[in-house]
Tab-separated table of C-alpha atoms in Angstrom:
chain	number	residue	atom	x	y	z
E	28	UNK	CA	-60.781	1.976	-1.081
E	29	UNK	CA	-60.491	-0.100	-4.223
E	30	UNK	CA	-58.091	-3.277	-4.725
E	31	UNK	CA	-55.403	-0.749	-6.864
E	32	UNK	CA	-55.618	2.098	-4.145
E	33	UNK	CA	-54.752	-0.740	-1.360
E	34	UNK	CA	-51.614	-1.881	-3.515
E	35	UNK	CA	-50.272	1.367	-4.411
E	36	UNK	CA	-50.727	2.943	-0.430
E	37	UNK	CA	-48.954	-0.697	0.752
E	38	UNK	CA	-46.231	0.159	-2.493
E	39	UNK	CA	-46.044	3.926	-0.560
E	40	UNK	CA	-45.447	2.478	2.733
E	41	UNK	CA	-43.170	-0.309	2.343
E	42	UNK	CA	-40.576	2.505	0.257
E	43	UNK	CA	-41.103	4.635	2.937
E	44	UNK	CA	-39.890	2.324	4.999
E	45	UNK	CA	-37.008	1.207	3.119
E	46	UNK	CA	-36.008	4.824	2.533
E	47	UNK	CA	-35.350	5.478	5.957
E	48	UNK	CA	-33.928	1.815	7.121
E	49	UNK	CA	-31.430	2.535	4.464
E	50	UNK	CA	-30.688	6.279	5.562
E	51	UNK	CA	-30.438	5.057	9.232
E	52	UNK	CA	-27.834	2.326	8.368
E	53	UNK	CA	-26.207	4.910	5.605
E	54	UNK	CA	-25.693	7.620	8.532
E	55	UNK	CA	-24.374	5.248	11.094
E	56	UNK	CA	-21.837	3.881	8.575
E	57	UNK	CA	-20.852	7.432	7.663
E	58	UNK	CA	-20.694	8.323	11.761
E	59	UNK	CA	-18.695	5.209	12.430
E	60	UNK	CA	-16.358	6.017	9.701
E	61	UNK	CA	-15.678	9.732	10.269
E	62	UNK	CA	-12.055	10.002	10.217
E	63	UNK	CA	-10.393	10.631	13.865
E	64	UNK	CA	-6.615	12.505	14.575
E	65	UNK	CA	-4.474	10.022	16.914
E	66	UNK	CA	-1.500	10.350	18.244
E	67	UNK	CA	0.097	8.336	15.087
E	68	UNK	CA	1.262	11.425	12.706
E	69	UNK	CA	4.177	11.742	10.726
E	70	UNK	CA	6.350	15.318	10.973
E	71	UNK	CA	8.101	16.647	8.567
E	72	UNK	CA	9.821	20.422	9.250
E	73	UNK	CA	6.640	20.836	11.106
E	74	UNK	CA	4.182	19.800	8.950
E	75	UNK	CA	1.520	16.842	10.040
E	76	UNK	CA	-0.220	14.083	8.193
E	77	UNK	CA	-3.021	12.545	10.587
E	78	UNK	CA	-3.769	8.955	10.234
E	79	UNK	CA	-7.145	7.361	11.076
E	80	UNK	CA	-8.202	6.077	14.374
E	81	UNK	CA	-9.834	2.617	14.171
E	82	UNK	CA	-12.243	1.743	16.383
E	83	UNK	CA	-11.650	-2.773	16.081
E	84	UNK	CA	-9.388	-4.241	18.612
E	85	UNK	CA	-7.561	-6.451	16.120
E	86	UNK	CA	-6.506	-3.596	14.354
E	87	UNK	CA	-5.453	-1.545	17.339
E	88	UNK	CA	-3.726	-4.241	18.424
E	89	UNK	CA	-1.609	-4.716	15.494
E	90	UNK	CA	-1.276	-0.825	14.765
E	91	UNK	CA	0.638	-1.222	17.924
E	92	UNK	CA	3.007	-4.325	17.651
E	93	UNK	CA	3.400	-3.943	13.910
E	94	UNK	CA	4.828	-0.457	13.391
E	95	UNK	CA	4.263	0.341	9.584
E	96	UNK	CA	5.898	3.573	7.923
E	97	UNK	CA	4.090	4.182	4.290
E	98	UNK	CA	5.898	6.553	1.738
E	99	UNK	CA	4.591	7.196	-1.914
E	100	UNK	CA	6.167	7.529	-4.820
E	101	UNK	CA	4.850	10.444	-6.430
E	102	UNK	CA	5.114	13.979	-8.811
E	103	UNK	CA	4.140	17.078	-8.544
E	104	UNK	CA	1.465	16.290	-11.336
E	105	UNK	CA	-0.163	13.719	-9.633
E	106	UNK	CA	-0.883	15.366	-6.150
E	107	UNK	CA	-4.583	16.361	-7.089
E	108	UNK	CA	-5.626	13.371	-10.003
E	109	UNK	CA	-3.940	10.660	-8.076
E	110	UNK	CA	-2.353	11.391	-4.911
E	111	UNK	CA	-4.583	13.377	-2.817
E	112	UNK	CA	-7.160	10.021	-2.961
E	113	UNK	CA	-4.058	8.082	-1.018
E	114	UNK	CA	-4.061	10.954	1.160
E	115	UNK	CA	-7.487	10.287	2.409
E	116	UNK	CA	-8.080	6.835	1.772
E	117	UNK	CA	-5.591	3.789	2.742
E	118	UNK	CA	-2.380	5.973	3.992
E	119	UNK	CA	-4.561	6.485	7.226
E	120	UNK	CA	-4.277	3.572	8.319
E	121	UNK	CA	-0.450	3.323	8.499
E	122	UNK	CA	1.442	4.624	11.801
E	123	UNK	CA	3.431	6.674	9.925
E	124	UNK	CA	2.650	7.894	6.243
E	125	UNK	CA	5.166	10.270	3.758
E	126	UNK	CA	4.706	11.634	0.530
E	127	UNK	CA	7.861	11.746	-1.763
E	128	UNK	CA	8.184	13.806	-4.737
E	129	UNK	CA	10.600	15.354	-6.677
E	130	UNK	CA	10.264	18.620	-5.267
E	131	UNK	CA	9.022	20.050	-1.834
E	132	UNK	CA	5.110	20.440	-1.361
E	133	UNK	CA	4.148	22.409	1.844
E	134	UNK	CA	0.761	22.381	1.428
E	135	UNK	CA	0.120	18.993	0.481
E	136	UNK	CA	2.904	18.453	2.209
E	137	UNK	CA	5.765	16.378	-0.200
E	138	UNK	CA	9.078	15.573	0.644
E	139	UNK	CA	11.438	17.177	-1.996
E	140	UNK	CA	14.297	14.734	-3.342
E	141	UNK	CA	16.014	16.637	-4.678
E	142	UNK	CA	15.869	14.927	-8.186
E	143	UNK	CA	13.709	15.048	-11.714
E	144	UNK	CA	11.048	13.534	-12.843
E	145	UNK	CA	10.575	10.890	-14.970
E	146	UNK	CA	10.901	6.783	-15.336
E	147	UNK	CA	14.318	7.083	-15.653
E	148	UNK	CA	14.712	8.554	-12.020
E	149	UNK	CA	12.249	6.140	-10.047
E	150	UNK	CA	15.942	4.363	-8.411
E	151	UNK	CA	17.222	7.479	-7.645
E	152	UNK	CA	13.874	8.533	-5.702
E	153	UNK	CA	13.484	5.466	-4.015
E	154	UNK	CA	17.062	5.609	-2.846
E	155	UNK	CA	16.777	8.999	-1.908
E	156	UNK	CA	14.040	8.277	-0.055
E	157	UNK	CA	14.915	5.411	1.856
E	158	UNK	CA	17.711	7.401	3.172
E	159	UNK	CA	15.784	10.154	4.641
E	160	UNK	CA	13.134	7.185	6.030
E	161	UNK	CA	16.623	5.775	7.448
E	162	UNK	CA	17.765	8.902	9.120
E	163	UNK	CA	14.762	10.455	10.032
E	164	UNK	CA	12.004	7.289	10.934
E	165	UNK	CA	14.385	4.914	11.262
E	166	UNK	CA	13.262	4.221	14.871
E	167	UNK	CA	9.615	5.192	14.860
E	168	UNK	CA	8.352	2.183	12.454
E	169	UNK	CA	9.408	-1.707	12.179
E	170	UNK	CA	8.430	-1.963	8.276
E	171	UNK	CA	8.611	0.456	5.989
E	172	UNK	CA	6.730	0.006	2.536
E	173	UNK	CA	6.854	1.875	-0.335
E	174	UNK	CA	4.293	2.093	-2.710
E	175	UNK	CA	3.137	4.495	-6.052
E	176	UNK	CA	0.647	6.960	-5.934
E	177	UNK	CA	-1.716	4.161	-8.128
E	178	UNK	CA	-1.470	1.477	-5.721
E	179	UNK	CA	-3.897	0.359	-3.113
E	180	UNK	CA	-3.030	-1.612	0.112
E	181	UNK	CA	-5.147	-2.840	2.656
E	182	UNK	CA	-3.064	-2.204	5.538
E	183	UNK	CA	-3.893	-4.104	8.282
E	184	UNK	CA	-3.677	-7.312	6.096
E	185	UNK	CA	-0.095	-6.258	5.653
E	186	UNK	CA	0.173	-6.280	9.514
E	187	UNK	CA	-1.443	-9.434	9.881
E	188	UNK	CA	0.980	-10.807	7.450
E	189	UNK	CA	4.079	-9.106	9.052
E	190	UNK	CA	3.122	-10.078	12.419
E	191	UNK	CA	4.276	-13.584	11.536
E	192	UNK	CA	7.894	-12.283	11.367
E	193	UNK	CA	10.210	-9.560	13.776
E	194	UNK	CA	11.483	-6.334	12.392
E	195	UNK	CA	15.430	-7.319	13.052
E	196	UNK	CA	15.134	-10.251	10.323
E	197	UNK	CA	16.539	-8.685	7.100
E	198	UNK	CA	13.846	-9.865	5.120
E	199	UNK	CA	11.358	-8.053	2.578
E	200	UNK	CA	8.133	-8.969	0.651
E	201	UNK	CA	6.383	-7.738	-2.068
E	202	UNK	CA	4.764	-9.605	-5.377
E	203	UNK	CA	8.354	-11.502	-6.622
E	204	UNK	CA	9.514	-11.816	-9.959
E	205	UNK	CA	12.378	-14.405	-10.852
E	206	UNK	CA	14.640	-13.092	-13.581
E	207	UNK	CA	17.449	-10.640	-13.185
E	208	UNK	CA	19.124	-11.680	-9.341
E	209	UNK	CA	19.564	-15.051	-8.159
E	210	UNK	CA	16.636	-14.527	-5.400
E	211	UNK	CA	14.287	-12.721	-7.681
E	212	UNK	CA	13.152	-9.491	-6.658
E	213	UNK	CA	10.173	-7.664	-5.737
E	214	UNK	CA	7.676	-6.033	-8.450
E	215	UNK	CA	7.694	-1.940	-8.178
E	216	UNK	CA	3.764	-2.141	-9.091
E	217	UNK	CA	2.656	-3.855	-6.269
E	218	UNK	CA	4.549	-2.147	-3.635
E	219	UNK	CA	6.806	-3.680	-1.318
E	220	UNK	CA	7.876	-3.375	2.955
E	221	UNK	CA	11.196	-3.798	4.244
E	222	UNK	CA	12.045	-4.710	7.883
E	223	UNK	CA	13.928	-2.379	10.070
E	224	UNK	CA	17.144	-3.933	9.256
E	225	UNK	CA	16.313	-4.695	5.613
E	226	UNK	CA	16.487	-1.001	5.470
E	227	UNK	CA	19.483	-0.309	7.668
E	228	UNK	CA	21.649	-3.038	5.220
E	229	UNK	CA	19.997	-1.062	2.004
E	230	UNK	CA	21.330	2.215	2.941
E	231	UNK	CA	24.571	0.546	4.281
E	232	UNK	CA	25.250	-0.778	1.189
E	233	UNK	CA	25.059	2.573	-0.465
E	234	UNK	CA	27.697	3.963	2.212
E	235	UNK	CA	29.974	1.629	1.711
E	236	UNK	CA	29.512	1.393	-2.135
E	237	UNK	CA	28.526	-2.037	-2.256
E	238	UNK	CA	25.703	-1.101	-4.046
E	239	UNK	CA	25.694	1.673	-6.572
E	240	UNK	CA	23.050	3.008	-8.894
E	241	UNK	CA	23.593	0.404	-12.046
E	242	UNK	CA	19.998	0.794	-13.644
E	243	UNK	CA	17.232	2.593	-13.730
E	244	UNK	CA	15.154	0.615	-13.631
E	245	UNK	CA	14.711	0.577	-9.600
E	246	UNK	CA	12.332	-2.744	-8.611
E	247	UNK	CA	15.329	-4.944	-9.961
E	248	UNK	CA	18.304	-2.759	-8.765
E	249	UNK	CA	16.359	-2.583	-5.432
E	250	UNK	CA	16.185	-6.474	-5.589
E	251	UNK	CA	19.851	-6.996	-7.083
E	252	UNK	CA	20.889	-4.584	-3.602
E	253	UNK	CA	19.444	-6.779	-1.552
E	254	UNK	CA	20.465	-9.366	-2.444
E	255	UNK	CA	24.616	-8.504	-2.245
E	256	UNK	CA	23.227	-6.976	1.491
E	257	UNK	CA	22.051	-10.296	2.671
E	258	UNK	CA	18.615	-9.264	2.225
E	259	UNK	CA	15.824	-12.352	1.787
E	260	UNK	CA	13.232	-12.042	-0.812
E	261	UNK	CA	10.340	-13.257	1.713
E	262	UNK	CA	7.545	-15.292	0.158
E	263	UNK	CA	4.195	-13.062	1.308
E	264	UNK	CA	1.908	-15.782	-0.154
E	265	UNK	CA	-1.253	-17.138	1.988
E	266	UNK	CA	-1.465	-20.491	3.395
E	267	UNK	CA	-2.836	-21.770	0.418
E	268	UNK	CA	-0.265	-20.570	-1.812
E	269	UNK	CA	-2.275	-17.274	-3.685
E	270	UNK	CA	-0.720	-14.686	-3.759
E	271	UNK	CA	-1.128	-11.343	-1.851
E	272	UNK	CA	0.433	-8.847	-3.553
E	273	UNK	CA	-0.431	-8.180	-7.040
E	274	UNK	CA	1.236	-5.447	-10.267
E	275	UNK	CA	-1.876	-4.848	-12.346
E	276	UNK	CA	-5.792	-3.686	-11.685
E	277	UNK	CA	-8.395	-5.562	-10.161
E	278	UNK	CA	-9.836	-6.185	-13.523
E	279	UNK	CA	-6.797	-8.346	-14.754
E	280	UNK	CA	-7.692	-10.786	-11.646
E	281	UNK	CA	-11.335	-10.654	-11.844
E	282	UNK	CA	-11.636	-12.169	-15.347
E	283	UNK	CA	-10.997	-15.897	-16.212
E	284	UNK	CA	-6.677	-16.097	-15.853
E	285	UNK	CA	-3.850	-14.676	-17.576
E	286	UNK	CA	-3.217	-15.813	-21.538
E	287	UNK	CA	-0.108	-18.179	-21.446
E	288	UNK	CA	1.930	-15.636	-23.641
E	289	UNK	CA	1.329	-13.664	-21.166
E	290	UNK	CA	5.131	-12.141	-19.419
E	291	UNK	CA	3.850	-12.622	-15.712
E	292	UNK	CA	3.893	-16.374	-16.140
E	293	UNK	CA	7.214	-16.477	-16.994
E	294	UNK	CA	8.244	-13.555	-14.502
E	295	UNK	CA	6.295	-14.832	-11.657
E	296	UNK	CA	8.740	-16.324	-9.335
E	297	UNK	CA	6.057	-18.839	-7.915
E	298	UNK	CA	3.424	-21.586	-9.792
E	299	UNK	CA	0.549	-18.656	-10.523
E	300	UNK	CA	-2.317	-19.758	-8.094
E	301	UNK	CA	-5.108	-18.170	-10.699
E	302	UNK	CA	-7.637	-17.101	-7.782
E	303	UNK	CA	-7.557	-14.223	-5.613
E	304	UNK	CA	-6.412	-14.569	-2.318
E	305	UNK	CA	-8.600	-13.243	1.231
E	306	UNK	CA	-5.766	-11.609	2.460
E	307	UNK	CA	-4.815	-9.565	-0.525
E	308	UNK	CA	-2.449	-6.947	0.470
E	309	UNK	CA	-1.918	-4.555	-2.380
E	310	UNK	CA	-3.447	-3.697	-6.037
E	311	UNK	CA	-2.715	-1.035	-8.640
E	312	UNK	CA	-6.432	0.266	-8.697
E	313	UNK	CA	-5.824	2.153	-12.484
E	314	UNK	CA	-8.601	4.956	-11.516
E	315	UNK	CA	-9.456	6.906	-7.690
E	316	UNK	CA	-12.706	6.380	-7.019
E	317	UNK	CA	-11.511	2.740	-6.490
E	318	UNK	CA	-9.643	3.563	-3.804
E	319	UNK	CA	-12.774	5.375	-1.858
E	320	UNK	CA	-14.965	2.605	-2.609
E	321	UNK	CA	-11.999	0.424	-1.458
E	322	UNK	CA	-11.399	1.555	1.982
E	323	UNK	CA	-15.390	1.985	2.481
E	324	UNK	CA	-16.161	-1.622	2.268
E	325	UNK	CA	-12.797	-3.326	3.512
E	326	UNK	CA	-14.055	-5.453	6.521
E	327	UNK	CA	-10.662	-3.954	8.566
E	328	UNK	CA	-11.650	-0.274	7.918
């Protein structure tokens, strides 16, 4: 066998053997990641949304002492671009997980509102659907987020930031802005969690009229609610001051800072840390395959 034939047969053997290294490892990952049903479901006139069971103790332990109800913002056009990736990705991983839309979705299954579509109707949605999270859910979670159908959150780093505070504390976090209500108020884009009795003064203060719908424009009529409710604008940053939840797609964090012009500096309620925290929370991902690749290698799922 000459020099060349020795090379190319060692070539043969050593991608053989890489092949089917990589195919082992590929087929345990996809094994250990199958989705399970749990217990954890969310009904709705009789329709169930499994989430995923997790197989790490941390997580299991916080799934458990840090009850989190998801709902999503969505439309009836978005259910198979944009929402059905939600569906299958992150939302899994919350206890409890609803879909609110306009109009009722069996199938998918949505949670009608009873209202249009459009910008203009985002308050009255999220009103609307913090009521029927109120009457329904109100004791089966501690937090309740709400997010939009192009928003990604790692879950269990929301736990692990909630754990640090007790559902009764009316108190809510989210990526704060600073104009517009004395407090500031948390950014729509990045999705933001209320605490059990965040949520109980929000939809008291629609009962007794103390707050009304003045704008449409629903992150800062949310925050200006709050706010006459008694409501704290919590401060979800890290321990070294970065923040954790963020309005705009990983690309606007991965290149080199924000142009001073830019309106998040002067929006941005705290000094902007310009590096990405560990603990991120939550991201608008701006396309869906993100949100696979996302949840595939996150170190919690």
């Amino acid at each position: 066998m000459t020099a060349i034939q020795c090379s190319w047969l060692i070539a043969g053997c050593g991608f053989c053997v890489g092949f089917l290294s990589t195919f082992y490892l590929a087929s345990s990952v996809m094994k250990v990641r199958e989705p399970h049903v749990q217990e954890a479901s969310w009904k709705y006139k009789n329709i169930e949304i499994p989430t995923i069971s997790n197989n790490d103790h941390l997580s299991k332990d916080l799934s458990r002492k840090v009850r989190v109800l998801c709902w999503i913002m969505t439309a009836p056009a978005n259910l198979d671009t944009r929402t059905i990736h939600l569906k299958y990705s992150w939302t899994r991983h919350c206890n409890i997980a609803l879909f609110m839309s306009s109009v009722t979705n069996e199938s998918f299954p949505t949670i009608g509102l009873g209202t249009k579509e459009g910008r203009d109707q985002l308050y009255r949605k999220t009103i609307r659907a913090f009521q029927i999270v109120h009457k329904h859910y109100y004791e089966k979670a501690d937090w309740f987020l709400r997010a939009d159908d192009d928003t990604y959150i790692v879950v269990e780093n929301l736990r692990w930031m909630l754990s640090n505070y007790t559902p009764d504390q009316p108190v809510y976090f989210g990526k704060r802005f600073k104009p517009f209500a004395e407090q500031g108020y948390m950014s729509g884009g990045a999705g933001f969690v209320l605490s059990k009795e965040a949520l109980n003064r929000f939809v008291e203060g629609f009962q007794k009229e103390n707050c009304t719908h003045t704008t449409s424009l629903e992150d800062i009529g949310l925050g200006q609610c709050m706010e006459k409710m008694g409501v704290i604008a919590g401060d979800s940053r890290d321990t070294e001051q970065r923040e954790t939840f963020h309005p705009f797609t990983p690309d606007y964090h991965i290149k080199e800072g924000f142009d001073k012009s830019f309106w998040y500096w002067r929006y941005s309620y705290y000094p902007i840390v310009e590096a990405s925290s560990l603990m991120i929370i939550s991201k608008m991902y701006g396309f869906e395959t993100l949100q696979k690749l996302l949840s595939f290698f996150s170190p919690f799922y």
